[in-house]
Structures are given as structure tokens and as C-alpha cells.
Amino acid sequence: PCAHAPALPALGLAPGLAPRACAEELGHTFLPCVLANLARAPSLLDGSERPLPGDLWRDSLDALVVPADACGGAAVLALAASDTLVVGVEENTCAMAVSPERLGGGVVRVRSYMEAIGLLAAHKAGVNPACLTPTVAPIADLEVPAEPGHGRSGRVSEEPGERSELGAAAN
């Protein structure tokens, strides 16, 4: 797990400051609070630990959404090599600067979180994300073998306005 805290300019000291908040007031980063709650953050398991209720396993995850330039973390690296859909969102930038291209594939890049939600909905419905882009591959010609007893074979074209050989023979 990792954590970050903002670094803010110094504030004036409050006269009724609670003793537990002193470190927060003097540090200007709120880092003690972040570190105190870091124990609750998920950690990666190597399989030697006894599973507990609520543990997440790589095989139980269907998708992971991360900032597009934050693809260098251990979770992303492990999931990009599996069947899990990893989505990188370009509008959320971070200091890690590890793009999906540096992984060599396995991450689908989207522009916004709204686009990521649409991709997740399509993925859940079983729709191939490549079919949702404006550059869909053309439909290839289909070779139809001769049917026994009919003696017809030919090419079926899927181009608009073009009659297929089988369609012309049937007319």
C-alpha cells in the first residue's frame, strides 16, 4: 500500500488545540493521520497467508480502473498479465508516470471516468470493447462450400449495395 498527504503552508496555532492533533498542526502535511489509517489499506498477499473473509484474490477481480500514468504498481502489473480488464483513465494524472504502453499491453486506455464506466458496462454485458470504436474492422467475404446435391458454391459479400454470387444465382 502507499499513501500521500498534502503539504500545506503553516497555519496559526489554535489556543484550544487537542494534544492528539499537535503533530498535525506542526507537520503541515497531515501525514500522521494518513499513516495511522494506512494499516487499514489493502495489502498484497503471496498465497502463504491464511485467507480471511473479505480478502480479494486476483482471480475474483473482473476489472481494475487506474489513472493512465499509474500503471507501474504491483496490483496493476499482476492484473495486466491476467484475464482482468485493466482500464487506464487519461484525465487523472499522477506523479508515477508509468504509461500502459510501458507495460507492453494489457491496459485499455480511456479519456475519462465516464468513458471507463461505459467500458465496464460493456465488458459486463460481454461486448468486445473493440466493437465500440469508430474504426470497426470491415466484414470479410465468407466462402460458402457447395451444399451436397445442390451443386452451388460461391462468395457471399457483405459490402452494402453489392449482390452476392449466391444471391444472383437464386434470382
CSV table of C-alpha atoms in Angstrom, one decimal:
chain,number,residue,atom,x,y,z
A,1,PRO,CA,0.0,0.0,0.0
A,2,CYS,CA,1.0,3.6,-0.5
A,3,ALA,CA,-0.3,6.9,0.8
A,4,HIS,CA,0.2,10.6,0.1
A,5,ALA,CA,-0.6,13.7,2.1
A,6,PRO,CA,-0.9,17.3,1.0
A,7,ALA,CA,1.9,19.8,2.0
A,8,LEU,CA,0.1,23.0,3.1
A,9,PRO,CA,1.5,26.3,4.4
A,10,ALA,CA,1.7,26.7,8.1
A,11,LEU,CA,-1.5,27.8,9.9
A,12,GLY,CA,-1.8,29.8,13.0
A,13,LEU,CA,-1.8,27.7,16.2
A,14,ALA,CA,-5.2,27.4,17.8
A,15,PRO,CA,-5.3,28.1,21.6
A,16,GLY,CA,-7.6,25.1,22.4
A,17,LEU,CA,-5.5,22.6,20.4
A,18,ALA,CA,-6.2,18.9,21.4
A,19,PRO,CA,-2.9,17.1,22.3
A,20,ARG,CA,-3.6,14.4,19.8
A,21,ALA,CA,-3.7,17.0,17.0
A,22,CYS,CA,-0.3,18.6,17.8
A,23,ALA,CA,1.6,16.6,15.3
A,24,GLU,CA,-0.9,17.5,12.6
A,25,GLU,CA,-0.6,21.2,13.4
A,26,LEU,CA,3.2,21.2,13.4
A,27,GLY,CA,3.7,19.0,10.4
A,28,HIS,CA,1.6,20.8,7.8
A,29,THR,CA,1.2,17.5,5.9
A,30,PHE,CA,-1.4,15.6,7.9
A,31,LEU,CA,1.0,12.6,7.4
A,32,PRO,CA,0.4,11.2,10.9
A,33,CYS,CA,-3.3,10.8,10.2
A,34,VAL,CA,-2.5,9.2,6.9
A,35,LEU,CA,0.0,6.8,8.4
A,36,ALA,CA,-2.4,5.9,11.2
A,37,ASN,CA,-5.0,4.8,8.7
A,38,LEU,CA,-2.6,3.1,6.3
A,39,ALA,CA,-2.9,0.0,8.4
A,40,ARG,CA,-6.5,-0.4,7.1
A,41,ALA,CA,-5.3,-0.3,3.5
A,42,PRO,CA,-5.4,-3.5,1.4
A,43,SER,CA,-2.1,-5.3,1.1
A,44,LEU,CA,-1.0,-7.8,-1.5
A,45,LEU,CA,-0.9,-11.5,-0.4
A,46,ASP,CA,1.6,-14.0,-1.7
A,47,GLY,CA,-0.6,-17.0,-1.0
A,48,SER,CA,1.2,-18.3,2.1
A,49,GLU,CA,-1.2,-16.4,4.4
A,50,ARG,CA,-4.4,-17.9,5.6
A,51,PRO,CA,-7.3,-16.4,3.7
A,52,LEU,CA,-9.7,-14.3,5.7
A,53,PRO,CA,-13.3,-13.4,4.9
A,54,GLY,CA,-13.4,-10.4,2.6
A,55,ASP,CA,-10.0,-11.0,1.0
A,56,LEU,CA,-9.8,-10.1,-2.6
A,57,TRP,CA,-8.0,-12.5,-4.9
A,58,ARG,CA,-6.7,-11.8,-8.4
A,59,ASP,CA,-9.0,-14.4,-9.9
A,60,SER,CA,-12.1,-12.8,-8.3
A,61,LEU,CA,-11.5,-9.4,-9.9
A,62,ASP,CA,-13.1,-8.7,-13.2
A,63,ALA,CA,-11.8,-5.2,-13.8
A,64,LEU,CA,-9.5,-2.5,-12.3
A,65,VAL,CA,-9.6,1.2,-13.1
A,66,VAL,CA,-6.5,3.3,-12.5
A,67,PRO,CA,-5.0,6.6,-13.7
A,68,ALA,CA,-3.4,6.0,-17.1
A,69,ASP,CA,0.0,7.0,-15.9
A,70,ALA,CA,-0.1,4.9,-12.8
A,71,CYS,CA,0.4,1.5,-14.4
A,72,GLY,CA,3.6,0.6,-12.5
A,73,GLY,CA,2.1,-0.6,-9.2
A,74,ALA,CA,2.3,-4.2,-8.1
A,75,ALA,CA,-1.5,-4.7,-8.4
A,76,VAL,CA,-1.6,-3.3,-12.0
A,77,LEU,CA,1.4,-5.4,-13.0
A,78,ALA,CA,-0.1,-8.6,-11.6
A,79,LEU,CA,-3.6,-8.0,-13.1
A,80,ALA,CA,-2.3,-6.8,-16.5
A,81,ALA,CA,-0.9,-10.3,-17.0
A,82,SER,CA,-4.2,-12.0,-16.2
A,83,ASP,CA,-7.6,-12.0,-17.7
A,84,THR,CA,-8.7,-9.0,-15.7
A,85,LEU,CA,-9.7,-5.9,-17.7
A,86,VAL,CA,-7.4,-3.0,-16.6
A,87,VAL,CA,-8.6,0.4,-17.6
A,88,GLY,CA,-6.3,3.5,-17.6
A,89,VAL,CA,-8.0,6.9,-17.3
A,90,GLU,CA,-6.2,9.7,-19.0
A,91,GLU,CA,-7.9,12.6,-17.3
A,92,ASN,CA,-6.5,11.6,-13.9
A,93,THR,CA,-2.7,12.2,-13.9
A,94,CYS,CA,-0.2,11.3,-11.2
A,95,ALA,CA,3.5,11.5,-10.5
A,96,MET,CA,4.2,7.8,-11.1
A,97,ALA,CA,4.4,8.4,-14.9
A,98,VAL,CA,4.2,4.8,-15.9
A,99,SER,CA,2.0,4.6,-19.0
A,100,PRO,CA,0.2,1.5,-20.2
A,101,GLU,CA,2.5,1.3,-23.2
A,102,ARG,CA,5.4,0.7,-21.0
A,103,LEU,CA,3.7,-2.5,-19.8
A,104,GLY,CA,3.6,-3.8,-23.4
A,105,GLY,CA,-0.2,-4.0,-23.5
A,106,GLY,CA,-2.9,-5.4,-21.3
A,107,VAL,CA,-4.4,-2.0,-20.3
A,108,VAL,CA,-7.3,-0.3,-22.2
A,109,ARG,CA,-6.8,3.5,-22.3
A,110,VAL,CA,-9.9,5.7,-22.0
A,111,ARG,CA,-10.2,9.5,-21.8
A,112,SER,CA,-12.5,9.9,-18.7
A,113,TYR,CA,-14.1,8.1,-15.8
A,114,MET,CA,-17.4,8.4,-17.6
A,115,GLU,CA,-15.9,6.5,-20.6
A,116,ALA,CA,-14.5,4.0,-18.1
A,117,ILE,CA,-17.9,3.4,-16.7
A,118,GLY,CA,-19.3,2.7,-20.2
A,119,LEU,CA,-16.4,0.4,-20.9
A,120,LEU,CA,-17.1,-1.5,-17.7
A,121,ALA,CA,-20.8,-1.8,-18.5
A,122,ALA,CA,-20.0,-3.1,-22.0
A,123,HIS,CA,-17.4,-5.6,-20.5
A,124,LYS,CA,-20.0,-6.8,-18.0
A,125,ALA,CA,-22.5,-7.3,-20.9
A,126,GLY,CA,-19.9,-9.3,-22.8
A,127,VAL,CA,-19.4,-6.7,-25.6
A,128,ASN,CA,-15.9,-6.6,-27.1
A,129,PRO,CA,-14.5,-3.0,-26.5
A,130,ALA,CA,-13.0,-3.0,-29.9
A,131,CYS,CA,-16.6,-3.0,-31.3
A,132,LEU,CA,-17.3,0.3,-29.6
A,133,THR,CA,-14.7,2.4,-31.5
A,134,PRO,CA,-15.4,4.3,-34.8
A,135,THR,CA,-12.9,2.2,-36.6
A,136,VAL,CA,-14.5,-1.2,-36.7
A,137,ALA,CA,-12.8,-3.7,-39.0
A,138,PRO,CA,-14.7,-4.4,-42.2
A,139,ILE,CA,-16.6,-7.7,-42.6
A,140,ALA,CA,-14.6,-10.1,-44.6
A,141,ASP,CA,-16.0,-12.2,-47.5
A,142,LEU,CA,-17.4,-15.5,-46.5
A,143,GLU,CA,-16.6,-18.6,-48.6
A,144,VAL,CA,-19.6,-20.9,-48.7
A,145,PRO,CA,-18.8,-24.5,-49.6
A,146,ALA,CA,-21.1,-26.3,-52.1
A,147,GLU,CA,-24.1,-28.0,-50.5
A,148,PRO,CA,-24.4,-31.7,-51.3
A,149,GLY,CA,-26.9,-32.2,-54.0
A,150,HIS,CA,-27.3,-28.5,-55.0
A,151,GLY,CA,-24.0,-28.0,-56.8
A,152,ARG,CA,-23.8,-24.3,-55.9
A,153,SER,CA,-20.9,-22.6,-54.2
A,154,GLY,CA,-19.7,-19.1,-54.2
A,155,ARG,CA,-18.8,-15.9,-52.4
A,156,VAL,CA,-21.1,-14.1,-50.1
A,157,SER,CA,-20.3,-10.4,-50.0
A,158,GLU,CA,-21.2,-8.2,-47.1
A,159,GLU,CA,-20.5,-4.9,-48.8
A,160,PRO,CA,-23.5,-2.6,-49.0
A,161,GLY,CA,-25.1,-2.4,-52.4
A,162,GLU,CA,-23.3,-5.4,-53.8
A,163,ARG,CA,-25.2,-8.5,-54.7
A,164,SER,CA,-23.6,-11.8,-53.8
A,165,GLU,CA,-23.0,-14.5,-56.3
A,166,LEU,CA,-25.3,-16.8,-54.3
A,167,GLY,CA,-28.0,-14.1,-54.3
A,168,ALA,CA,-27.7,-13.5,-58.0
A,169,ALA,CA,-27.9,-17.3,-58.7
A,170,ALA,CA,-31.1,-17.5,-56.6
A,171,ASN,CA,-32.8,-14.8,-58.6
